[in-house]
mmCIF file of C-alpha atoms and ligand atoms in Angstrom:
data_model
loop_
_atom_site.group_PDB
_atom_site.id
_atom_site.type_symbol
_atom_site.label_atom_id
_atom_site.label_comp_id
_atom_site.label_asym_id
_atom_site.label_seq_id
_atom_site.Cartn_x
_atom_site.Cartn_y
_atom_site.Cartn_z
ATOM 1 C CA MET A 5 8.827 -20.678 21.771
ATOM 2 C CA SER A 6 5.371 -21.854 20.856
ATOM 3 C CA GLY A 7 2.486 -19.434 21.307
ATOM 4 C CA ILE A 8 4.497 -16.574 19.907
ATOM 5 C CA SER A 9 2.365 -14.606 17.496
ATOM 6 C CA ILE A 10 3.914 -12.147 15.111
ATOM 7 C CA ASP A 11 2.201 -9.986 12.572
ATOM 8 C CA MET A 12 3.766 -8.057 9.744
ATOM 9 C CA CYS A 13 2.911 -4.565 10.932
ATOM 10 C CA GLY A 14 1.400 -4.803 14.426
ATOM 11 C CA LEU A 15 -1.860 -2.934 13.763
ATOM 12 C CA GLN A 16 -3.947 -4.737 16.379
ATOM 13 C CA ARG A 17 -1.440 -4.237 19.164
ATOM 14 C CA GLN A 18 -0.999 -0.582 18.302
ATOM 15 C CA TYR A 19 -4.783 -0.116 18.552
ATOM 16 C CA VAL A 20 -4.918 -1.839 21.927
ATOM 17 C CA ASN A 21 -2.165 0.439 23.258
ATOM 18 C CA LEU A 22 -3.918 3.622 22.103
ATOM 19 C CA LYS A 23 -7.470 2.325 22.510
ATOM 20 C CA SER A 24 -9.001 4.940 24.794
ATOM 21 C CA GLU A 25 -7.669 7.909 22.807
ATOM 22 C CA LEU A 26 -8.631 6.392 19.469
ATOM 23 C CA ASP A 27 -12.084 5.352 20.655
ATOM 24 C CA ASP A 28 -12.762 8.861 21.997
ATOM 25 C CA ALA A 29 -11.629 10.421 18.727
ATOM 26 C CA VAL A 30 -13.870 8.195 16.606
ATOM 27 C CA ILE A 31 -16.873 8.493 18.922
ATOM 28 C CA GLY A 32 -16.473 12.282 18.899
ATOM 29 C CA VAL A 33 -16.856 12.356 15.121
ATOM 30 C CA MET A 34 -19.914 10.095 15.276
ATOM 31 C CA GLU A 35 -21.532 12.262 17.950
ATOM 32 C CA ARG A 36 -20.963 15.443 15.947
ATOM 33 C CA ALA A 37 -21.691 13.663 12.631
ATOM 34 C CA ASN A 38 -19.245 15.992 10.867
ATOM 35 C CA TYR A 39 -18.175 13.241 8.510
ATOM 36 C CA ILE A 40 -17.103 15.406 5.571
ATOM 37 C CA ASN A 41 -14.480 18.161 5.984
ATOM 38 C CA GLY A 42 -14.895 18.294 9.755
ATOM 39 C CA ASP A 43 -12.578 20.352 11.957
ATOM 40 C CA GLU A 44 -10.427 17.248 12.500
ATOM 41 C CA VAL A 45 -9.326 17.416 8.858
ATOM 42 C CA LYS A 46 -8.165 21.036 9.186
ATOM 43 C CA ILE A 47 -6.426 20.284 12.477
ATOM 44 C CA PHE A 48 -4.611 17.348 10.911
ATOM 45 C CA ALA A 49 -3.518 19.362 7.870
ATOM 46 C CA GLU A 50 -2.093 22.062 10.170
ATOM 47 C CA ASP A 51 -0.304 19.535 12.366
ATOM 48 C CA LEU A 52 1.273 17.830 9.392
ATOM 49 C CA GLN A 53 2.196 21.217 7.918
ATOM 50 C CA ASN A 54 4.038 22.112 11.120
ATOM 51 C CA PHE A 55 5.697 18.719 11.337
ATOM 52 C CA LEU A 56 6.963 19.018 7.766
ATOM 53 C CA SER A 57 7.742 22.758 7.913
ATOM 54 C CA VAL A 58 5.916 23.165 4.624
ATOM 55 C CA ASN A 59 3.544 25.931 3.536
ATOM 56 C CA HIS A 60 0.596 23.844 2.324
ATOM 57 C CA VAL A 61 -0.826 20.399 3.078
ATOM 58 C CA ILE A 62 -3.833 19.245 1.066
ATOM 59 C CA PRO A 63 -5.384 16.061 2.504
ATOM 60 C CA CYS A 64 -7.005 13.684 0.015
ATOM 61 C CA ALA A 65 -8.528 10.219 -0.202
ATOM 62 C CA ASN A 66 -5.407 8.073 -0.675
ATOM 63 C CA GLY A 67 -1.795 8.160 -1.803
ATOM 64 C CA THR A 68 -2.625 7.248 -5.389
ATOM 65 C CA ASP A 69 -4.992 10.224 -5.631
ATOM 66 C CA ALA A 70 -2.257 12.418 -4.146
ATOM 67 C CA LEU A 71 0.050 11.401 -7.008
ATOM 68 C CA GLN A 72 -2.714 11.901 -9.561
ATOM 69 C CA LEU A 73 -3.603 15.343 -8.205
ATOM 70 C CA ALA A 74 0.061 16.361 -8.177
ATOM 71 C CA LEU A 75 0.538 15.368 -11.805
ATOM 72 C CA MET A 76 -2.759 16.981 -12.855
ATOM 73 C CA ALA A 77 -1.660 20.214 -11.171
ATOM 74 C CA LEU A 78 1.451 20.390 -13.363
ATOM 75 C CA ASN A 79 -0.732 20.611 -16.491
ATOM 76 C CA LEU A 80 1.661 18.609 -18.658
ATOM 77 C CA GLU A 81 1.010 18.209 -22.382
ATOM 78 C CA PRO A 82 -0.181 14.752 -23.479
ATOM 79 C CA GLU A 83 2.687 12.267 -23.941
ATOM 80 C CA SER A 84 5.080 14.272 -21.809
ATOM 81 C CA GLU A 85 7.611 11.959 -20.238
ATOM 82 C CA VAL A 86 7.926 11.467 -16.495
ATOM 83 C CA ILE A 87 11.021 9.659 -15.263
ATOM 84 C CA THR A 88 10.404 7.221 -12.431
ATOM 85 C CA THR A 89 11.733 4.007 -10.915
ATOM 86 C CA ALA A 90 11.150 0.438 -12.106
ATOM 87 C CA PHE A 91 11.244 -0.993 -8.569
ATOM 88 C CA SER A 92 8.200 0.278 -6.694
ATOM 89 C CA PHE A 93 4.550 -0.163 -5.967
ATOM 90 C CA VAL A 94 2.626 0.410 -9.191
ATOM 91 C CA ALA A 95 0.811 3.618 -8.202
ATOM 92 C CA PRO A 96 3.159 6.335 -9.498
ATOM 93 C CA ALA A 97 3.730 4.767 -12.923
ATOM 94 C CA GLU A 98 0.055 3.778 -13.178
ATOM 95 C CA VAL A 99 -1.073 7.351 -12.575
ATOM 96 C CA ILE A 100 1.402 8.714 -15.139
ATOM 97 C CA LEU A 101 0.008 6.343 -17.747
ATOM 98 C CA PHE A 102 -3.594 6.943 -16.687
ATOM 99 C CA LEU A 103 -3.189 10.674 -17.337
ATOM 100 C CA GLY A 104 -1.955 10.089 -20.895
ATOM 101 C CA LEU A 105 1.665 10.765 -19.961
ATOM 102 C CA LYS A 106 4.569 8.394 -20.473
ATOM 103 C CA PRO A 107 6.366 6.694 -17.592
ATOM 104 C CA VAL A 108 10.076 6.276 -18.334
ATOM 105 C CA PHE A 109 11.591 3.552 -16.182
ATOM 106 C CA VAL A 110 15.072 4.013 -14.779
ATOM 107 C CA ASP A 111 16.772 1.149 -12.973
ATOM 108 C CA VAL A 112 17.640 1.309 -9.274
ATOM 109 C CA ASP A 113 20.757 1.279 -7.142
ATOM 110 C CA ILE A 114 21.267 -2.265 -5.880
ATOM 111 C CA ASN A 115 22.245 -1.083 -2.396
ATOM 112 C CA THR A 116 19.356 1.261 -1.632
ATOM 113 C CA CYS A 117 16.676 -0.047 -4.045
ATOM 114 C CA ASN A 118 16.020 3.613 -4.963
ATOM 115 C CA ILE A 119 16.314 5.204 -8.421
ATOM 116 C CA ASP A 120 19.894 5.180 -9.731
ATOM 117 C CA CYS A 121 20.580 8.875 -10.234
ATOM 118 C CA ASN A 122 23.638 8.144 -12.389
ATOM 119 C CA LYS A 123 21.291 6.703 -15.002
ATOM 120 C CA ILE A 124 18.655 9.450 -15.086
ATOM 121 C CA GLU A 125 20.298 11.869 -17.528
ATOM 122 C CA GLU A 126 20.609 9.368 -20.382
ATOM 123 C CA PHE A 127 16.778 9.109 -20.411
ATOM 124 C CA ILE A 128 16.075 12.842 -20.599
ATOM 125 C CA THR A 129 14.600 14.012 -23.923
ATOM 126 C CA HIS A 130 12.850 17.202 -25.075
ATOM 127 C CA ARG A 131 9.589 15.593 -23.883
ATOM 128 C CA THR A 132 10.801 14.987 -20.320
ATOM 129 C CA LYS A 133 8.888 17.274 -17.973
ATOM 130 C CA ALA A 134 9.175 15.760 -14.508
ATOM 131 C CA LEU A 135 11.093 13.386 -12.257
ATOM 132 C CA LEU A 136 9.062 11.176 -9.935
ATOM 133 C CA PRO A 137 11.371 9.448 -7.451
ATOM 134 C CA VAL A 138 9.876 7.001 -4.956
ATOM 135 C CA HIS A 139 11.440 7.058 -1.493
ATOM 136 C CA LEU A 140 11.281 3.312 -1.047
ATOM 137 C CA PHE A 141 11.065 1.296 2.199
ATOM 138 C CA GLY A 142 11.460 4.359 4.432
ATOM 139 C CA GLN A 143 14.468 6.226 3.093
ATOM 140 C CA GLY A 144 14.983 8.982 0.584
ATOM 141 C CA ALA A 145 16.343 8.562 -2.900
ATOM 142 C CA ASP A 146 19.416 10.740 -3.506
ATOM 143 C CA MET A 147 17.577 14.089 -3.497
ATOM 144 C CA GLU A 148 20.749 16.084 -3.894
ATOM 145 C CA ALA A 149 21.423 14.451 -7.269
ATOM 146 C CA ILE A 150 17.758 14.592 -8.246
ATOM 147 C CA MET A 151 17.492 18.330 -7.536
ATOM 148 C CA ARG A 152 20.749 18.988 -9.392
ATOM 149 C CA ILE A 153 19.387 17.201 -12.473
ATOM 150 C CA SER A 154 15.978 18.879 -12.204
ATOM 151 C CA GLN A 155 17.580 22.327 -12.095
ATOM 152 C CA LYS A 156 19.888 21.584 -15.029
ATOM 153 C CA TYR A 157 16.971 20.456 -17.252
ATOM 154 C CA GLN A 158 14.156 22.580 -15.733
ATOM 155 C CA LEU A 159 12.078 19.616 -14.582
ATOM 156 C CA HIS A 160 9.389 19.382 -11.926
ATOM 157 C CA VAL A 161 10.020 16.920 -9.098
ATOM 158 C CA ILE A 162 7.201 14.946 -7.506
ATOM 159 C CA GLU A 163 8.355 12.962 -4.478
ATOM 160 C CA ASP A 164 6.460 9.780 -3.629
ATOM 161 C CA VAL A 165 6.712 9.751 0.160
ATOM 162 C CA ALA A 166 4.060 7.036 0.704
ATOM 163 C CA GLN A 167 6.573 4.771 2.471
ATOM 164 C CA SER A 168 8.853 7.380 4.001
ATOM 165 C CA LEU A 169 6.887 10.027 5.861
ATOM 166 C CA GLY A 170 9.136 11.327 8.636
ATOM 167 C CA GLY A 171 12.302 10.600 6.687
ATOM 168 C CA THR A 172 14.755 13.396 5.890
ATOM 169 C CA PHE A 173 17.521 14.165 3.442
ATOM 170 C CA GLN A 174 20.573 16.326 4.000
ATOM 171 C CA MET A 175 20.658 19.076 1.362
ATOM 172 C CA GLY A 176 23.923 20.976 1.809
ATOM 173 C CA ASN A 177 23.882 22.213 5.415
ATOM 174 C CA GLU A 178 20.171 21.765 5.755
ATOM 175 C CA ILE A 179 18.242 18.664 6.801
ATOM 176 C CA LYS A 180 14.925 18.618 4.963
ATOM 177 C CA LYS A 181 11.843 16.476 5.345
ATOM 178 C CA LEU A 182 11.179 14.184 2.410
ATOM 179 C CA GLY A 183 8.450 15.546 0.190
ATOM 180 C CA THR A 184 9.374 19.182 0.860
ATOM 181 C CA ILE A 185 12.466 19.238 -1.346
ATOM 182 C CA GLY A 186 10.894 18.871 -4.802
ATOM 183 C CA THR A 187 7.856 20.644 -6.274
ATOM 184 C CA ILE A 188 5.195 18.458 -4.614
ATOM 185 C CA GLY A 189 5.313 15.672 -2.016
ATOM 186 C CA CYS A 190 2.680 12.923 -2.022
ATOM 187 C CA THR A 191 1.998 10.575 0.829
ATOM 188 C CA SER A 192 -0.384 7.846 1.954
ATOM 189 C CA PHE A 193 -1.905 6.953 5.319
ATOM 190 C CA PHE A 194 -2.768 3.386 4.278
ATOM 191 C CA PRO A 195 -2.655 1.090 7.349
ATOM 192 C CA THR A 196 0.853 -0.272 6.629
ATOM 193 C CA LYS A 197 2.526 3.139 6.229
ATOM 194 C CA ASN A 198 4.548 5.048 8.842
ATOM 195 C CA LEU A 199 1.590 7.236 9.803
ATOM 196 C CA ALA A 200 -1.459 5.060 9.319
ATOM 197 C CA CYS A 201 -5.197 5.547 9.523
ATOM 198 C CA PHE A 202 -7.906 2.850 9.671
ATOM 199 C CA GLY A 203 -8.534 2.722 5.948
ATOM 200 C CA ASP A 204 -7.492 4.961 3.066
ATOM 201 C CA GLY A 205 -6.034 8.430 3.318
ATOM 202 C CA GLY A 206 -3.430 10.600 1.647
ATOM 203 C CA ALA A 207 -2.044 14.093 1.231
ATOM 204 C CA CYS A 208 -0.148 16.363 -1.138
ATOM 205 C CA TYR A 209 2.170 19.037 0.155
ATOM 206 C CA THR A 210 4.017 21.899 -1.428
ATOM 207 C CA ASN A 211 5.558 25.282 -0.716
ATOM 208 C CA SER A 212 3.940 26.813 -3.802
ATOM 209 C CA GLU A 213 0.738 28.756 -3.138
ATOM 210 C CA GLU A 214 -0.234 28.469 -6.800
ATOM 211 C CA ILE A 215 0.152 24.684 -6.933
ATOM 212 C CA ALA A 216 -1.612 24.250 -3.586
ATOM 213 C CA SER A 217 -4.688 26.155 -4.698
ATOM 214 C CA LYS A 218 -4.734 24.246 -7.972
ATOM 215 C CA ILE A 219 -4.600 20.890 -6.138
ATOM 216 C CA ARG A 220 -7.370 22.023 -3.765
ATOM 217 C CA MET A 221 -9.524 22.920 -6.745
ATOM 218 C CA LEU A 222 -8.792 19.673 -8.612
ATOM 219 C CA ALA A 223 -9.644 17.591 -5.534
ATOM 220 C CA LYS A 224 -13.032 19.361 -5.292
ATOM 221 C CA HIS A 225 -14.405 18.467 -8.737
ATOM 222 C CA GLY A 226 -12.429 21.292 -10.312
ATOM 223 C CA SER A 227 -14.182 24.029 -8.358
ATOM 224 C CA LYS A 228 -13.046 26.851 -6.102
ATOM 225 C CA THR A 229 -16.606 27.970 -5.441
ATOM 226 C CA LYS A 230 -19.247 25.357 -4.713
ATOM 227 C CA TYR A 231 -21.205 24.300 -7.819
ATOM 228 C CA PHE A 232 -19.035 26.468 -10.094
ATOM 229 C CA HIS A 233 -16.726 24.047 -11.909
ATOM 230 C CA GLU A 234 -13.785 25.454 -13.837
ATOM 231 C CA GLU A 235 -11.742 22.393 -14.766
ATOM 232 C CA ILE A 236 -11.990 18.616 -14.946
ATOM 233 C CA GLY A 237 -11.339 17.503 -11.395
ATOM 234 C CA ILE A 238 -11.899 14.515 -9.154
ATOM 235 C CA ASN A 239 -13.512 13.949 -5.773
ATOM 236 C CA SER A 240 -10.806 13.214 -3.259
ATOM 237 C CA ARG A 241 -11.188 13.929 0.449
ATOM 238 C CA LEU A 242 -9.745 12.637 3.685
ATOM 239 C CA ASP A 243 -12.682 11.423 5.829
ATOM 240 C CA THR A 244 -13.129 13.228 9.150
ATOM 241 C CA LEU A 245 -13.049 9.809 10.871
ATOM 242 C CA GLN A 246 -9.627 9.066 9.402
ATOM 243 C CA ALA A 247 -8.356 12.545 10.279
ATOM 244 C CA ALA A 248 -9.506 12.053 13.891
ATOM 245 C CA ILE A 249 -7.474 8.833 14.054
ATOM 246 C CA LEU A 250 -4.459 10.509 12.458
ATOM 247 C CA ASN A 251 -4.642 13.375 14.979
ATOM 248 C CA VAL A 252 -4.180 10.852 17.795
ATOM 249 C CA LYS A 253 -1.366 9.016 16.029
ATOM 250 C CA MET A 254 0.405 12.256 15.124
ATOM 251 C CA ARG A 255 1.150 12.745 18.851
ATOM 252 C CA TYR A 256 3.113 9.481 18.827
ATOM 253 C CA PHE A 257 4.655 9.782 15.399
ATOM 254 C CA SER A 258 8.234 10.447 16.530
ATOM 255 C CA GLN A 259 7.978 7.523 18.952
ATOM 256 C CA PHE A 260 6.695 5.311 16.138
ATOM 257 C CA ILE A 261 9.712 6.164 13.981
ATOM 258 C CA SER A 262 12.128 5.486 16.863
ATOM 259 C CA ALA A 263 10.455 2.127 17.461
ATOM 260 C CA ARG A 264 10.940 1.164 13.814
ATOM 261 C CA ILE A 265 14.594 2.164 13.892
ATOM 262 C CA ASN A 266 15.019 0.166 17.068
ATOM 263 C CA VAL A 267 13.652 -2.954 15.359
ATOM 264 C CA ALA A 268 16.004 -2.411 12.419
ATOM 265 C CA ASN A 269 19.006 -2.037 14.715
ATOM 266 C CA GLN A 270 18.197 -5.327 16.430
ATOM 267 C CA TYR A 271 17.827 -7.116 13.095
ATOM 268 C CA ASN A 272 21.108 -5.598 11.915
ATOM 269 C CA SER A 273 23.131 -6.787 14.857
ATOM 270 C CA ALA A 274 21.602 -10.278 14.898
ATOM 271 C CA LEU A 275 21.933 -10.910 11.162
ATOM 272 C CA ILE A 276 25.197 -9.183 10.298
ATOM 273 C CA ASN A 277 27.174 -12.427 10.097
ATOM 274 C CA VAL A 278 24.728 -14.491 8.068
ATOM 275 C CA PRO A 279 26.653 -15.029 4.831
ATOM 276 C CA GLU A 280 23.761 -15.349 2.406
ATOM 277 C CA ILE A 281 21.894 -12.281 3.579
ATOM 278 C CA ILE A 282 22.600 -8.710 2.529
ATOM 279 C CA LEU A 283 21.270 -6.224 5.067
ATOM 280 C CA PRO A 284 19.533 -2.984 4.053
ATOM 281 C CA LYS A 285 21.897 -0.064 3.424
ATOM 282 C CA THR A 286 21.303 3.580 4.137
ATOM 283 C CA GLN A 287 21.904 6.158 1.433
ATOM 284 C CA ASN A 288 24.422 8.900 2.276
ATOM 285 C CA GLY A 289 22.450 11.884 3.560
ATOM 286 C CA ALA A 290 19.284 9.903 4.228
ATOM 287 C CA PHE A 291 17.547 9.310 7.545
ATOM 288 C CA HIS A 292 15.920 5.880 7.224
ATOM 289 C CA THR A 293 12.507 5.384 8.863
ATOM 290 C CA TYR A 294 12.303 1.625 8.130
ATOM 291 C CA ASN A 295 8.770 1.432 6.864
ATOM 292 C CA GLN A 296 10.097 -1.906 5.666
ATOM 293 C CA TYR A 297 13.155 -3.840 6.780
ATOM 294 C CA THR A 298 14.083 -5.507 3.510
ATOM 295 C CA ILE A 299 16.955 -7.934 3.245
ATOM 296 C CA ARG A 300 18.356 -9.536 0.107
ATOM 297 C CA VAL A 301 18.727 -13.299 0.150
ATOM 298 C CA ILE A 302 21.297 -14.440 -2.381
ATOM 299 C CA ASN A 303 22.080 -17.792 -4.055
ATOM 300 C CA GLY A 304 18.432 -18.409 -4.919
ATOM 301 C CA LYS A 305 17.378 -19.174 -1.346
ATOM 302 C CA ARG A 306 14.807 -16.411 -0.854
ATOM 303 C CA ASP A 307 11.668 -18.448 -1.494
ATOM 304 C CA ALA A 308 12.847 -21.385 0.634
ATOM 305 C CA LEU A 309 13.628 -19.020 3.516
ATOM 306 C CA LYS A 310 10.212 -17.392 3.181
ATOM 307 C CA GLN A 311 8.530 -20.798 3.278
ATOM 308 C CA TYR A 312 10.594 -21.932 6.265
ATOM 309 C CA LEU A 313 9.731 -18.788 8.225
ATOM 310 C CA HIS A 314 6.071 -19.225 7.303
ATOM 311 C CA SER A 315 6.205 -22.731 8.807
ATOM 312 C CA LYS A 316 7.452 -21.089 12.028
ATOM 313 C CA ASN A 317 4.540 -18.609 11.995
ATOM 314 C CA ILE A 318 6.771 -15.744 10.932
ATOM 315 C CA PRO A 319 5.140 -13.631 8.234
ATOM 316 C CA THR A 320 7.286 -12.000 5.553
ATOM 317 C CA GLN A 321 6.458 -10.136 2.347
ATOM 318 C CA ILE A 322 7.984 -9.776 -1.081
ATOM 319 C CA TYR A 323 8.012 -6.112 -2.025
ATOM 320 C CA TYR A 324 8.046 -6.488 -5.054
ATOM 321 C CA PRO A 325 7.773 -9.730 -6.993
ATOM 322 C CA THR A 326 7.749 -8.110 -10.464
ATOM 323 C CA ALA A 327 9.585 -5.039 -11.737
ATOM 324 C CA LEU A 328 7.280 -2.400 -13.218
ATOM 325 C CA ASN A 329 9.051 -2.362 -16.606
ATOM 326 C CA VAL A 330 7.993 -5.979 -17.250
ATOM 327 C CA LEU A 331 4.402 -5.766 -15.979
ATOM 328 C CA PRO A 332 1.760 -6.357 -18.688
ATOM 329 C CA VAL A 333 0.101 -2.984 -18.073
ATOM 330 C CA PHE A 334 3.275 -1.157 -19.127
ATOM 331 C CA LEU A 335 4.485 -3.637 -21.761
ATOM 332 C CA ASN A 336 1.076 -3.412 -23.455
ATOM 333 C CA ASN A 337 0.666 0.351 -23.237
ATOM 334 C CA LEU A 338 4.150 1.703 -23.884
ATOM 335 C CA LYS A 339 5.958 1.648 -27.202
ATOM 336 C CA THR A 340 9.322 1.460 -25.474
ATOM 337 C CA LYS A 341 10.542 -1.635 -23.647
ATOM 338 C CA TYR A 342 12.815 -0.740 -20.758
ATOM 339 C CA ASP A 343 15.642 -2.882 -19.534
ATOM 340 C CA CYS A 344 16.118 -2.735 -15.762
ATOM 341 C CA PRO A 345 18.268 -5.724 -14.788
ATOM 342 C CA ILE A 346 18.913 -4.605 -11.201
ATOM 343 C CA SER A 347 15.207 -4.153 -10.490
ATOM 344 C CA GLU A 348 14.444 -7.540 -12.009
ATOM 345 C CA ARG A 349 17.177 -9.163 -9.953
ATOM 346 C CA LEU A 350 15.964 -7.510 -6.731
ATOM 347 C CA CYS A 351 12.529 -9.024 -7.348
ATOM 348 C CA THR A 352 14.100 -12.469 -6.911
ATOM 349 C CA GLU A 353 16.144 -11.553 -3.813
ATOM 350 C CA VAL A 354 14.187 -9.160 -1.581
ATOM 351 C CA LEU A 355 12.374 -10.238 1.554
ATOM 352 C CA SER A 356 10.735 -7.822 3.979
ATOM 353 C CA LEU A 357 10.712 -8.925 7.625
ATOM 354 C CA PRO A 358 8.069 -7.865 10.151
ATOM 355 C CA VAL A 359 8.509 -4.293 11.381
ATOM 356 C CA SER A 360 6.113 -2.588 13.718
ATOM 357 C CA THR A 361 5.991 -0.091 16.509
ATOM 358 C CA GLU A 362 4.939 -2.950 18.791
ATOM 359 C CA LEU A 363 7.426 -5.703 17.944
ATOM 360 C CA LYS A 364 9.080 -7.001 21.125
ATOM 361 C CA GLN A 365 12.706 -7.975 21.594
ATOM 362 C CA GLU A 366 11.785 -11.640 22.176
ATOM 363 C CA GLN A 367 9.823 -11.685 18.925
ATOM 364 C CA ILE A 368 12.740 -10.210 17.023
ATOM 365 C CA GLU A 369 15.018 -12.836 18.582
ATOM 366 C CA TYR A 370 12.600 -15.593 17.574
ATOM 367 C CA ILE A 371 12.665 -14.291 13.988
ATOM 368 C CA THR A 372 16.441 -13.920 13.740
ATOM 369 C CA GLU A 373 17.130 -17.264 15.439
ATOM 370 C CA ASN A 374 14.916 -18.985 12.895
ATOM 371 C CA ILE A 375 16.644 -17.234 10.004
ATOM 372 C CA ILE A 376 20.027 -18.372 11.334
ATOM 373 C CA THR A 377 18.745 -21.925 11.873
ATOM 374 C CA PHE A 378 17.456 -22.007 8.302
ATOM 375 C CA PHE A 379 20.866 -21.147 6.883
ATOM 376 C CA ASN A 380 22.727 -23.650 9.090
ATOM 377 C CA PHE A 381 20.302 -26.367 8.080
ATOM 378 C CA TYR A 382 20.177 -25.374 4.438
ATOM 379 C CA GLY A 383 23.951 -25.119 4.210
ATOM 380 C CA LYS A 384 24.338 -28.669 5.568
ATOM 381 C CA HIS A 385 21.793 -30.272 3.269
ATOM 382 C CA ASN A 386 22.325 -28.378 0.090
ATOM 383 C CA ASP A 387 26.075 -28.190 -0.351
ATOM 384 C CA THR A 388 27.156 -27.675 -3.904
HETATM 385 C C1 PLP B 421 1.199 2.717 -0.752
HETATM 386 C C2 PLP B 421 1.881 3.383 -1.865
HETATM 387 C C3 PLP B 421 1.212 4.269 -2.744
HETATM 388 C C4 PLP B 421 -0.277 4.413 -2.803
HETATM 389 O O1 PLP B 421 -0.919 4.721 -1.655
HETATM 390 P P1 PLP B 421 -2.484 4.360 -1.483
HETATM 391 O O2 PLP B 421 -2.863 5.181 -0.307
HETATM 392 O O3 PLP B 421 -2.581 2.895 -1.262
HETATM 393 O O4 PLP B 421 -3.188 4.792 -2.729
HETATM 394 C C5 PLP B 421 1.957 4.956 -3.680
HETATM 395 N N1 PLP B 421 3.277 4.769 -3.794
HETATM 396 C C6 PLP B 421 3.949 3.931 -3.010
HETATM 397 C C7 PLP B 421 5.419 3.783 -3.181
HETATM 398 C C8 PLP B 421 3.269 3.188 -2.025
HETATM 399 O O5 PLP B 421 3.954 2.337 -1.251
#
């Protein structure tokens, strides 16, 4: 199958398929020149609010700012502890540290790669003020356990929904959108995320009127009234151009999620019998949106598989190569050294395969056939 071209997240193809709507949206903004806080931003915030069934959505410049604004809004005393996961993109722990707070790293569940809720309570001290779970790869961490712990110890919960917008978690009889269960949800519209703009974008959401107005103020240089600054804030806005793009994509968002799940189902059925691969598992109660389809490759064969697939023009990614607890930024700035053996092991085993709303069945077959070929070949030539 030469001439097959596969990219990790299908951005070009998605643009081609929605070209006329996206072009019109962008041109409209340029014609009106309403680049800052244009109507498109308000329309997007309302649409997302309705989609999430949440009271307030505050758009901002990126997902990292969303996390920073959320933590700033909680007004925590310096050196307060925030419990988070060791297996994640750096942003949440970085922001905790940046604000003079202390990230406390809890190891993850080997099956879901999300924070291991059985280990959270042993890290709670009188300084612990918040839990910051990351809903990794498209599915929720165990929000039922997290909310139980937060209520028992009176902790805030900030949900990092950057990779899992559109995902849900079953809370008792109710199915709730991720990010609307804790105190504040934070998401990103970075091009690789489930709902993606053409650059940077993000949002905070919450049901609390008080927190929402605080975040709005903090994102506007600490002012409610123009040129009257009450607190130390930042400048964080979603560009009108990005909002215009997101308004188009919002119409297709449910279809995008179905397409991702479809890709995952095809991978699952093709790879289920490959002995040295462990397929992604879904947490009880979670609806997985497959922002990433991440397998584990055991017996030390991950890097060789990655290289083999690369030679067949199949891109893959390692999310993540280093656990946060052993990154220099945290080792050098925290007095405590955390031990997270599962996270560190996952860093040597995980491999994310291409997932996109545009991936075709024949491309998925090409990928899975090559994975199977690799293991047949490798097994023959590397018997122990
Ligand atoms: C992408 C991502 C972020 C940060 O989003 P940006 O928009 O790139 O700032 C935060 N947390 C997680 C888990 C992410 O994957």
